[in-house]
Amino acid sequence: MKRDFVKILEDQREVLNKYLERDYIDRAQVARIDVDNPCAQIITGIRRCGKSSLCHLALKGSKVRFGYVDFDDEKLEGISSDDLNDILQAAYVVYGQFDHLFLDEVQDAPSWPLFVNRLLKGGMHLVITGSNSHMLSSELATHLTGRHIPIELTPFTFEEFRRYRKRSDPKTTRDFGLARSDYEDYLTFGGFPEVYQQADVRFYFKALYDMIVRRDIVQRKNVRTPRLLSNVTKVAMENFATEVSCAKLARQLEVSSVHVVQNYLGYLEECFLVALVPLYGRKAWERTRIGKIYAVDVALATFFNGSNPGDDHRGRRLENLVYQQLRNLRERLDYSIYYLKEDRHEVDFLLESGGRVKRLIQVSYDISNPKTRERELAALFAAGTKLNCKDLLLITDHENGEEKRGDLTVRIVDIVTWLLESPKEKGPAPLGLKGRKGE
């Protein structure tokens, strides 16, 4: 029996109208969405990080008339590629004439790249969201080369979380005290926008994890050993902000195939649950087998490993939070993220742009112990000298200052100050043709 797509899209429109009535937090990525661009605007990121809200904000602000289809709807589950034309026709019935179309969670639609390509050729302006980086990138590279603009969204940054709480830039002692209080909440509950509406965040994170693993990995990838996938996920999330080796992980899980473990870690990365930061200087094939693993959200990682705010994971939670911020700023500031490990020294983050090392960052929760302080500083000075990098930063939980040695200076800054100031950093000027928007 043919589904009533008009009724399904009418129901979706009711939900959409409720969303459009909301007051949204203005997020940095909304400025990058050009709804009139002839290229498809592709917004990717982990489920529930706010991709749909970001698109609602951009489309609402542009005041264009648009149609909307949410493929993450159980009523559309199991549709075929032959149904896509009927769904498009239903969209015209529900929304009338439109030249802009919002396709939500498009990876759930069969043969979606061909459908999108045909719409673009017909002059439709598309805003698209998706929760799988590999599927989107590989399919787009095949079918939409040069006709799409990728935009990555993460859960709330600390700055966005404070705007959600209607905070302003701190200026007084009281303001800075509130900023520190906000930071403790952010560290505990994370940046998923919906989490602050939950009575018990544990159930929220469990439901999120189950959706991602069951729907985006087990079903889509046809995983034959879901228990092994669950074990790999658990170990990966428990060991956030540490170096992982696929070979060691396979031995720990008593798995004979390193390749299977490597694939499963790749699936977690594709769905944005984790990210693997490569070791600087290694060849491309080596980077897939060893790296430092970080969770997309520090509170989500805490949920997985059962750690409490006062336990011995404070340093790793701080480091994971720094990674989240660096990841969020990566596109705008145009750099790649690595970690450094050579001689007797390790540096947590190395930022490279245009073949040059632009910044070295060390993260240490507490440097009050002289040995700890010297270890962290020595690594930065040694790496700065060897790599000819003078932008050296040591991020701590609460200490500020600087340390000079020769012509190098390490700036020491507390995490709250850094989280508030880093989004204001200016990146390279955008490339474009004046007066020719969208071309």
CSV table of C-alpha atoms in Angstrom, one decimal:
chain,number,residue,atom,x,y,z
A,1,MET,CA,0.0,0.0,0.0
A,2,LYS,CA,1.4,3.4,-1.1
A,3,ARG,CA,2.3,5.6,1.8
A,4,ASP,CA,0.5,9.0,2.2
A,5,PHE,CA,3.6,11.2,1.8
A,6,VAL,CA,1.4,14.4,1.9
A,7,LYS,CA,0.1,13.4,5.4
A,8,ILE,CA,3.7,12.6,6.5
A,9,LEU,CA,5.1,15.9,5.4
A,10,GLU,CA,2.1,17.8,6.9
A,11,ASP,CA,2.9,16.2,10.2
A,12,GLN,CA,6.6,17.2,9.8
A,13,ARG,CA,5.5,20.7,9.0
A,14,GLU,CA,3.7,21.0,12.3
A,15,VAL,CA,6.9,20.1,14.1
A,16,LEU,CA,8.9,22.5,11.9
A,17,ASN,CA,6.6,25.4,12.7
A,18,LYS,CA,7.1,24.8,16.4
A,19,TYR,CA,10.9,24.9,15.8
A,20,LEU,CA,10.7,28.1,13.8
A,21,GLU,CA,8.9,29.8,16.7
A,22,ARG,CA,11.8,29.2,19.1
A,23,ASP,CA,14.5,31.6,20.0
A,24,TYR,CA,17.8,30.0,18.8
A,25,ILE,CA,21.3,30.5,20.1
A,26,ASP,CA,23.2,32.2,17.3
A,27,ARG,CA,26.0,29.8,16.4
A,28,ALA,CA,29.2,30.7,14.5
A,29,GLN,CA,28.5,28.3,11.6
A,30,VAL,CA,25.2,29.9,10.7
A,31,ALA,CA,27.1,32.8,9.0
A,32,ARG,CA,28.7,30.2,6.7
A,33,ILE,CA,25.3,28.9,5.3
A,34,ASP,CA,24.5,30.7,2.1
A,35,VAL,CA,21.0,29.6,1.3
A,36,ASP,CA,21.1,31.2,-2.2
A,37,ASN,CA,24.3,29.5,-3.2
A,38,PRO,CA,23.9,27.2,-6.2
A,39,CYS,CA,26.1,24.6,-4.4
A,40,ALA,CA,24.4,22.4,-1.8
A,41,GLN,CA,25.2,23.5,1.8
A,42,ILE,CA,26.1,20.3,3.7
A,43,ILE,CA,26.0,20.5,7.5
A,44,THR,CA,27.5,17.4,9.2
A,45,GLY,CA,28.0,16.5,12.9
A,46,ILE,CA,26.9,14.0,15.5
A,47,ARG,CA,23.2,13.4,16.0
A,48,ARG,CA,21.5,15.9,18.4
A,49,CYS,CA,24.3,18.5,18.2
A,50,GLY,CA,21.9,21.1,16.7
A,51,LYS,CA,22.3,20.7,12.9
A,52,SER,CA,18.6,21.0,12.2
A,53,SER,CA,18.3,24.0,14.5
A,54,LEU,CA,21.2,25.7,12.7
A,55,CYS,CA,19.5,25.2,9.4
A,56,HIS,CA,16.2,26.5,10.8
A,57,LEU,CA,18.0,29.6,12.0
A,58,ALA,CA,19.7,30.2,8.6
A,59,LEU,CA,16.5,29.7,6.6
A,60,LYS,CA,14.4,31.7,9.0
A,61,GLY,CA,16.8,34.6,8.9
A,62,SER,CA,16.9,34.6,5.1
A,63,LYS,CA,13.1,34.8,4.8
A,64,VAL,CA,13.0,32.5,1.8
A,65,ARG,CA,10.1,30.2,1.1
A,66,PHE,CA,11.4,26.6,1.5
A,67,GLY,CA,10.2,23.0,1.6
A,68,TYR,CA,11.3,20.5,4.3
A,69,VAL,CA,11.7,16.8,4.4
A,70,ASP,CA,13.0,15.0,7.5
A,71,PHE,CA,14.3,11.5,6.5
A,72,ASP,CA,15.0,10.7,10.1
A,73,ASP,CA,11.3,9.9,10.5
A,74,GLU,CA,10.1,6.3,11.2
A,75,LYS,CA,7.2,6.9,8.8
A,76,LEU,CA,9.7,7.2,6.0
A,77,GLU,CA,11.8,4.2,7.0
A,78,GLY,CA,12.2,1.7,4.3
A,79,ILE,CA,11.4,4.0,1.4
A,80,SER,CA,12.9,3.2,-2.0
A,81,SER,CA,14.6,5.5,-4.5
A,82,ASP,CA,11.4,5.3,-6.6
A,83,ASP,CA,9.6,7.1,-3.7
A,84,LEU,CA,11.8,10.2,-3.8
A,85,ASN,CA,9.9,11.8,-6.7
A,86,ASP,CA,6.6,11.2,-4.9
A,87,ILE,CA,8.0,12.8,-1.7
A,88,LEU,CA,9.2,15.8,-3.7
A,89,GLN,CA,5.7,16.1,-5.2
A,90,ALA,CA,4.2,15.9,-1.7
A,91,ALA,CA,6.5,18.7,-0.6
A,92,TYR,CA,5.1,21.0,-3.3
A,93,VAL,CA,1.5,20.0,-2.2
A,94,VAL,CA,2.3,20.9,1.4
A,95,TYR,CA,4.5,24.0,1.0
A,96,GLY,CA,3.5,25.4,-2.4
A,97,GLN,CA,6.0,26.8,-4.8
A,98,PHE,CA,9.6,26.9,-3.4
A,99,ASP,CA,13.1,27.2,-4.8
A,100,HIS,CA,14.8,26.2,-1.5
A,101,LEU,CA,14.6,22.8,0.0
A,102,PHE,CA,15.9,21.5,3.4
A,103,LEU,CA,16.7,17.8,3.5
A,104,ASP,CA,17.3,16.6,7.1
A,105,GLU,CA,19.4,13.5,7.8
A,106,VAL,CA,19.7,12.9,4.1
A,107,GLN,CA,21.9,9.8,4.5
A,108,ASP,CA,18.7,7.9,5.5
A,109,ALA,CA,17.3,8.3,1.9
A,110,PRO,CA,18.2,5.7,-0.7
A,111,SER,CA,20.1,6.9,-3.7
A,112,TRP,CA,20.1,10.4,-2.2
A,113,PRO,CA,23.3,11.7,-4.1
A,114,LEU,CA,21.6,11.1,-7.5
A,115,PHE,CA,18.4,12.8,-6.2
A,116,VAL,CA,20.4,15.8,-4.8
A,117,ASN,CA,22.4,16.1,-8.0
A,118,ARG,CA,19.2,16.2,-10.1
A,119,LEU,CA,17.7,18.8,-7.9
A,120,LEU,CA,20.8,21.0,-8.1
A,121,LYS,CA,20.8,20.7,-11.9
A,122,GLY,CA,17.2,21.9,-11.9
A,123,GLY,CA,18.1,25.1,-10.0
A,124,MET,CA,17.0,24.1,-6.5
A,125,HIS,CA,18.9,25.6,-3.6
A,126,LEU,CA,19.6,22.9,-1.0
A,127,VAL,CA,20.4,22.9,2.6
A,128,ILE,CA,21.3,19.4,3.8
A,129,THR,CA,22.2,17.7,7.1
A,130,GLY,CA,23.8,14.4,7.7
A,131,SER,CA,25.3,12.4,10.6
A,132,ASN,CA,27.8,10.3,8.8
A,133,SER,CA,31.0,12.0,7.6
A,134,HIS,CA,32.3,9.1,5.4
A,135,MET,CA,29.1,8.4,3.6
A,136,LEU,CA,28.6,12.1,2.9
A,137,SER,CA,32.2,12.8,1.8
A,138,SER,CA,32.5,9.7,-0.3
A,139,GLU,CA,29.2,10.0,-2.1
A,140,LEU,CA,29.6,13.7,-2.6
A,141,ALA,CA,33.0,13.3,-4.0
A,142,THR,CA,31.5,10.8,-6.5
A,143,HIS,CA,28.4,12.6,-7.5
A,144,LEU,CA,28.6,16.3,-6.4
A,145,THR,CA,32.2,17.2,-7.0
A,146,GLY,CA,32.5,21.0,-6.8
A,147,ARG,CA,28.8,21.4,-6.1
A,148,HIS,CA,28.7,21.2,-2.3
A,149,ILE,CA,30.0,23.3,0.6
A,150,PRO,CA,30.7,21.2,3.8
A,151,ILE,CA,30.1,22.8,7.2
A,152,GLU,CA,30.8,20.8,10.4
A,153,LEU,CA,28.9,21.4,13.6
A,154,THR,CA,29.8,20.2,17.0
A,155,PRO,CA,27.9,20.3,20.3
A,156,PHE,CA,27.8,23.7,22.1
A,157,THR,CA,31.1,25.3,22.8
A,158,PHE,CA,31.6,26.9,26.2
A,159,GLU,CA,30.9,30.3,24.7
A,160,GLU,CA,27.7,29.1,23.1
A,161,PHE,CA,26.6,27.4,26.3
A,162,ARG,CA,27.1,30.7,28.2
A,163,ARG,CA,25.0,32.5,25.6
A,164,TYR,CA,22.3,29.8,26.1
A,165,ARG,CA,22.4,30.9,29.8
A,166,LYS,CA,22.2,34.5,28.7
A,167,ARG,CA,25.6,35.4,30.1
A,168,SER,CA,27.7,38.3,28.8
A,169,ASP,CA,31.5,38.7,28.6
A,170,PRO,CA,32.9,38.7,32.2
A,171,LYS,CA,34.1,42.1,33.4
A,172,THR,CA,33.7,42.0,37.2
A,173,THR,CA,34.7,39.6,39.9
A,174,ARG,CA,31.1,38.4,40.1
A,175,ASP,CA,31.1,37.8,36.3
A,176,PHE,CA,34.3,35.7,36.4
A,177,GLY,CA,32.9,33.7,39.3
A,178,LEU,CA,29.8,32.9,37.3
A,179,ALA,CA,32.0,32.0,34.4
A,180,ARG,CA,33.8,29.5,36.5
A,181,SER,CA,30.6,28.1,37.8
A,182,ASP,CA,29.3,27.8,34.2
A,183,TYR,CA,32.5,25.9,33.3
A,184,GLU,CA,32.0,23.3,36.0
A,185,ASP,CA,28.4,22.7,34.8
A,186,TYR,CA,29.7,22.5,31.2
A,187,LEU,CA,32.4,20.1,32.1
A,188,THR,CA,29.9,17.9,33.9
A,189,PHE,CA,26.9,18.0,31.5
A,190,GLY,CA,28.6,18.8,28.2
A,191,GLY,CA,27.4,20.7,25.1
A,192,PHE,CA,24.5,18.7,23.6
A,193,PRO,CA,21.7,21.4,23.5
A,194,GLU,CA,18.9,19.1,24.7
A,195,VAL,CA,20.8,17.7,27.7
A,196,TYR,CA,19.9,20.7,29.8
A,197,GLN,CA,16.2,19.8,29.4
A,198,GLN,CA,16.7,16.3,30.9
A,199,ALA,CA,15.8,15.1,34.4
A,200,ASP,CA,18.6,12.4,34.2
A,201,VAL,CA,21.3,12.9,31.5
A,202,ARG,CA,22.3,9.3,31.8
A,203,PHE,CA,19.2,8.1,30.0
A,204,TYR,CA,19.7,10.8,27.4
A,205,PHE,CA,23.3,9.7,26.6
A,206,LYS,CA,22.3,6.0,26.6
A,207,ALA,CA,19.5,6.7,24.1
A,208,LEU,CA,21.8,8.8,21.9
A,209,TYR,CA,24.5,6.1,22.0
A,210,ASP,CA,21.9,3.4,21.2
A,211,MET,CA,20.6,5.4,18.2
A,212,ILE,CA,24.0,6.0,16.8
A,213,VAL,CA,25.3,2.5,17.2
A,214,ARG,CA,22.2,0.6,16.2
A,215,ARG,CA,21.0,2.8,13.3
A,216,ASP,CA,24.1,4.4,12.0
A,217,ILE,CA,26.6,1.6,12.4
A,218,VAL,CA,25.1,-1.8,13.0
A,219,GLN,CA,22.3,-1.5,10.5
A,220,ARG,CA,24.0,0.6,7.9
A,221,LYS,CA,27.3,-1.2,8.0
A,222,ASN,CA,25.7,-4.6,8.4
A,223,VAL,CA,28.0,-5.3,11.4
A,224,ARG,CA,28.1,-9.1,12.1
A,225,THR,CA,29.6,-8.8,15.6
A,226,PRO,CA,27.7,-6.0,17.4
A,227,ARG,CA,29.0,-7.2,20.8
A,228,LEU,CA,32.6,-6.6,19.6
A,229,LEU,CA,31.6,-3.2,18.3
A,230,SER,CA,30.1,-2.4,21.7
A,231,ASN,CA,33.4,-3.5,23.4
A,232,VAL,CA,35.5,-1.4,21.1
A,233,THR,CA,33.2,1.6,21.7
A,234,LYS,CA,33.5,1.1,25.5
A,235,VAL,CA,37.3,0.8,25.5
A,236,ALA,CA,37.6,3.8,23.1
A,237,MET,CA,35.4,6.0,25.3
A,238,GLU,CA,37.0,4.9,28.5
A,239,ASN,CA,40.4,5.8,27.1
A,240,PHE,CA,39.6,9.3,25.8
A,241,ALA,CA,42.6,11.7,25.6
A,242,THR,CA,45.1,8.8,25.5
A,243,GLU,CA,47.1,7.2,22.7
A,244,VAL,CA,45.6,4.1,21.2
A,245,SER,CA,47.0,1.5,19.0
A,246,CYS,CA,44.8,-0.8,16.9
A,247,ALA,CA,47.2,-3.7,17.5
A,248,LYS,CA,47.2,-3.3,21.3
A,249,LEU,CA,43.4,-2.8,21.3
A,250,ALA,CA,43.0,-6.0,19.3
A,251,ARG,CA,45.1,-7.9,21.8
A,252,GLN,CA,43.3,-6.4,24.8
A,253,LEU,CA,39.9,-7.5,23.3
A,254,GLU,CA,41.3,-10.9,22.2
A,255,VAL,CA,40.5,-10.2,18.6
A,256,SER,CA,42.6,-11.9,15.9
A,257,SER,CA,42.0,-9.2,13.3
A,258,VAL,CA,43.6,-5.8,13.8
A,259,HIS,CA,41.7,-4.8,10.6
A,260,VAL,CA,38.3,-5.4,12.2
A,261,VAL,CA,39.2,-3.2,15.2
A,262,GLN,CA,40.5,-0.5,12.9
A,263,ASN,CA,37.3,-0.6,10.9
A,264,TYR,CA,35.2,-0.3,14.0
A,265,LEU,CA,37.1,2.7,15.3
A,266,GLY,CA,36.6,4.2,11.8
A,267,TYR,CA,32.9,3.7,12.1
A,268,LEU,CA,32.9,5.5,15.5
A,269,GLU,CA,34.8,8.3,13.9
A,270,GLU,CA,32.4,8.5,10.9
A,271,CYS,CA,29.5,9.0,13.2
A,272,PHE,CA,31.4,11.7,15.1
A,273,LEU,CA,31.4,9.8,18.5
A,274,VAL,CA,35.2,10.0,18.6
A,275,ALA,CA,38.1,11.6,16.7
A,276,LEU,CA,41.6,10.2,16.2
A,277,VAL,CA,44.3,12.8,16.2
A,278,PRO,CA,47.4,11.6,14.3
A,279,LEU,CA,51.0,11.6,15.5
A,280,TYR,CA,52.9,14.4,13.8
A,281,GLY,CA,55.4,13.3,11.2
A,282,ARG,CA,54.0,9.9,10.6
A,283,LYS,CA,53.1,8.6,7.1
A,284,ALA,CA,49.5,8.4,6.1
A,285,TRP,CA,49.1,4.7,6.4
A,286,GLU,CA,50.6,4.7,9.9
A,287,ARG,CA,48.1,7.3,11.1
A,288,THR,CA,45.2,4.9,10.7
A,289,ARG,CA,46.8,2.5,13.2
A,290,ILE,CA,47.9,4.7,16.0
A,291,GLY,CA,46.7,8.1,17.4
A,292,LYS,CA,45.2,9.9,20.4
A,293,ILE,CA,41.5,9.4,20.8
A,294,TYR,CA,39.1,12.1,21.9
A,295,ALA,CA,35.4,12.0,22.6
A,296,VAL,CA,33.1,14.4,20.8
A,297,ASP,CA,31.8,15.6,24.2
A,298,VAL,CA,33.6,15.3,27.5
A,299,ALA,CA,30.3,14.6,29.4
A,300,LEU,CA,29.4,11.8,27.0
A,301,ALA,CA,32.8,10.3,27.7
A,302,THR,CA,32.2,10.6,31.4
A,303,PHE,CA,28.9,8.8,31.0
A,304,PHE,CA,30.7,5.8,29.4
A,305,ASN,CA,33.5,5.4,31.9
A,306,GLY,CA,31.5,6.3,35.0
A,307,SER,CA,34.1,8.8,36.2
A,308,ASN,CA,33.0,11.5,38.7
A,309,PRO,CA,34.1,15.1,38.6
A,310,GLY,CA,36.6,14.7,41.5
A,311,ASP,CA,38.4,11.6,40.3
A,312,ASP,CA,41.8,11.1,38.8
A,313,HIS,CA,40.5,11.7,35.3
A,314,ARG,CA,40.5,15.5,35.7
A,315,GLY,CA,43.6,16.0,33.5
A,316,ARG,CA,42.2,13.9,30.7
A,317,ARG,CA,38.8,15.6,30.8
A,318,LEU,CA,40.6,19.0,30.6
A,319,GLU,CA,42.6,17.8,27.6
A,320,ASN,CA,39.5,16.4,25.9
A,321,LEU,CA,37.8,19.8,26.4
A,322,VAL,CA,40.7,21.6,24.8
A,323,TYR,CA,40.5,19.2,21.8
A,324,GLN,CA,36.8,19.9,21.4
A,325,GLN,CA,37.5,23.7,21.2
A,326,LEU,CA,40.4,23.2,18.8
A,327,ARG,CA,38.1,21.0,16.6
A,328,ASN,CA,35.4,23.6,16.6
A,329,LEU,CA,37.7,26.4,15.5
A,330,ARG,CA,39.6,24.3,13.0
A,331,GLU,CA,37.7,25.2,9.8
A,332,ARG,CA,37.6,28.9,10.6
A,333,LEU,CA,41.3,29.2,11.6
A,334,ASP,CA,42.4,26.8,8.9
A,335,TYR,CA,44.8,24.3,10.6
A,336,SER,CA,45.3,20.6,11.1
A,337,ILE,CA,45.6,19.1,14.5
A,338,TYR,CA,48.4,16.6,15.5
A,339,TYR,CA,50.2,15.5,18.7
A,340,LEU,CA,54.0,15.4,19.0
A,341,LYS,CA,56.0,12.6,20.5
A,342,GLU,CA,59.8,12.6,20.0
A,343,ASP,CA,63.0,12.2,22.0
A,344,ARG,CA,61.9,12.4,25.6
A,345,HIS,CA,59.2,15.0,25.1
A,346,GLU,CA,55.5,14.9,24.3
A,347,VAL,CA,53.3,17.8,23.3
A,348,ASP,CA,49.5,17.4,23.4
A,349,PHE,CA,48.5,19.5,20.4
A,350,LEU,CA,50.4,20.7,17.3
A,351,LEU,CA,48.6,23.0,15.0
A,352,GLU,CA,49.9,23.0,11.4
A,353,SER,CA,48.8,25.3,8.5
A,354,GLY,CA,50.4,25.6,5.1
A,355,GLY,CA,53.1,23.2,5.9
A,356,ARG,CA,54.2,25.2,9.0
A,357,VAL,CA,53.8,24.6,12.7
A,358,LYS,CA,51.7,27.5,13.9
A,359,ARG,CA,51.2,26.7,17.5
A,360,LEU,CA,52.1,24.2,20.2
A,361,ILE,CA,49.8,23.5,23.1
A,362,GLN,CA,50.4,21.6,26.3
A,363,VAL,CA,47.5,20.7,28.7
A,364,SER,CA,48.1,20.1,32.4
A,365,TYR,CA,45.5,20.2,35.1
A,366,ASP,CA,47.8,21.3,37.9
A,367,ILE,CA,51.4,22.5,37.6
A,368,SER,CA,52.0,23.5,41.2
A,369,ASN,CA,54.4,20.5,41.6
A,370,PRO,CA,57.8,21.8,40.3
A,371,LYS,CA,58.6,18.5,38.5
A,372,THR,CA,55.3,18.6,36.7
A,373,ARG,CA,55.8,22.3,35.8
A,374,GLU,CA,59.3,21.7,34.4
A,375,ARG,CA,58.2,18.6,32.4
A,376,GLU,CA,55.4,20.5,30.7
A,377,LEU,CA,57.5,23.6,30.0
A,378,ALA,CA,60.6,21.6,28.9
A,379,ALA,CA,58.5,19.8,26.2
A,380,LEU,CA,57.2,23.1,24.8
A,381,PHE,CA,60.5,24.8,24.7
A,382,ALA,CA,62.3,21.8,23.1
A,383,ALA,CA,59.6,21.4,20.5
A,384,GLY,CA,59.4,25.2,19.9
A,385,THR,CA,63.1,25.3,19.2
A,386,LYS,CA,63.2,22.3,17.0
A,387,LEU,CA,60.1,23.2,14.9
A,388,ASN,CA,60.8,27.0,14.8
A,389,CYS,CA,57.5,27.8,16.5
A,390,LYS,CA,57.2,30.7,18.9
A,391,ASP,CA,53.5,30.4,19.7
A,392,LEU,CA,53.7,28.2,22.8
A,393,LEU,CA,50.7,27.7,25.2
A,394,LEU,CA,50.3,25.8,28.4
A,395,ILE,CA,46.6,25.5,29.5
A,396,THR,CA,45.9,24.6,33.1
A,397,ASP,CA,42.8,24.4,35.3
A,398,HIS,CA,43.4,27.6,37.2
A,399,GLU,CA,47.0,29.1,36.8
A,400,ASN,CA,48.0,32.0,34.7
A,401,GLY,CA,51.4,33.6,33.9
A,402,GLU,CA,54.3,33.1,31.5
A,403,GLU,CA,57.8,31.5,31.4
A,404,LYS,CA,60.7,32.8,29.3
A,405,ARG,CA,63.8,30.9,28.1
A,406,GLY,CA,66.0,32.5,25.5
A,407,ASP,CA,63.9,34.0,22.7
A,408,LEU,CA,60.9,31.8,23.5
A,409,THR,CA,58.0,32.5,25.8
A,410,VAL,CA,55.3,30.1,27.0
A,411,ARG,CA,52.0,31.7,27.9
A,412,ILE,CA,50.3,29.9,30.8
A,413,VAL,CA,46.5,30.4,30.8
A,414,ASP,CA,43.6,28.9,32.8
A,415,ILE,CA,41.0,26.9,30.9
A,416,VAL,CA,38.1,29.3,31.5
A,417,THR,CA,40.0,32.3,30.2
A,418,TRP,CA,41.2,30.4,27.1
A,419,LEU,CA,37.7,29.0,26.3
A,420,LEU,CA,36.3,32.6,26.4
A,421,GLU,CA,39.0,34.2,24.4
A,422,SER,CA,39.8,31.6,21.7
A,423,PRO,CA,36.6,32.0,19.7
A,424,LYS,CA,37.6,35.7,19.2
A,425,GLU,CA,40.8,34.8,17.4
A,426,LYS,CA,40.9,36.0,13.8
A,427,GLY,CA,41.6,33.5,11.0
A,428,PRO,CA,42.7,34.0,7.4
A,429,ALA,CA,40.7,36.2,5.2
A,430,PRO,CA,38.1,34.2,3.2
A,431,LEU,CA,38.7,33.7,-0.5
A,432,GLY,CA,36.0,35.0,-2.8
A,433,LEU,CA,35.1,37.4,-5.5
A,434,LYS,CA,33.7,40.7,-4.4
A,435,GLY,CA,30.2,41.3,-5.6
A,436,ARG,CA,29.7,37.7,-6.9
A,437,LYS,CA,28.2,36.0,-3.9
A,438,GLY,CA,27.7,32.3,-4.4
A,439,GLU,CA,29.7,32.0,-7.6
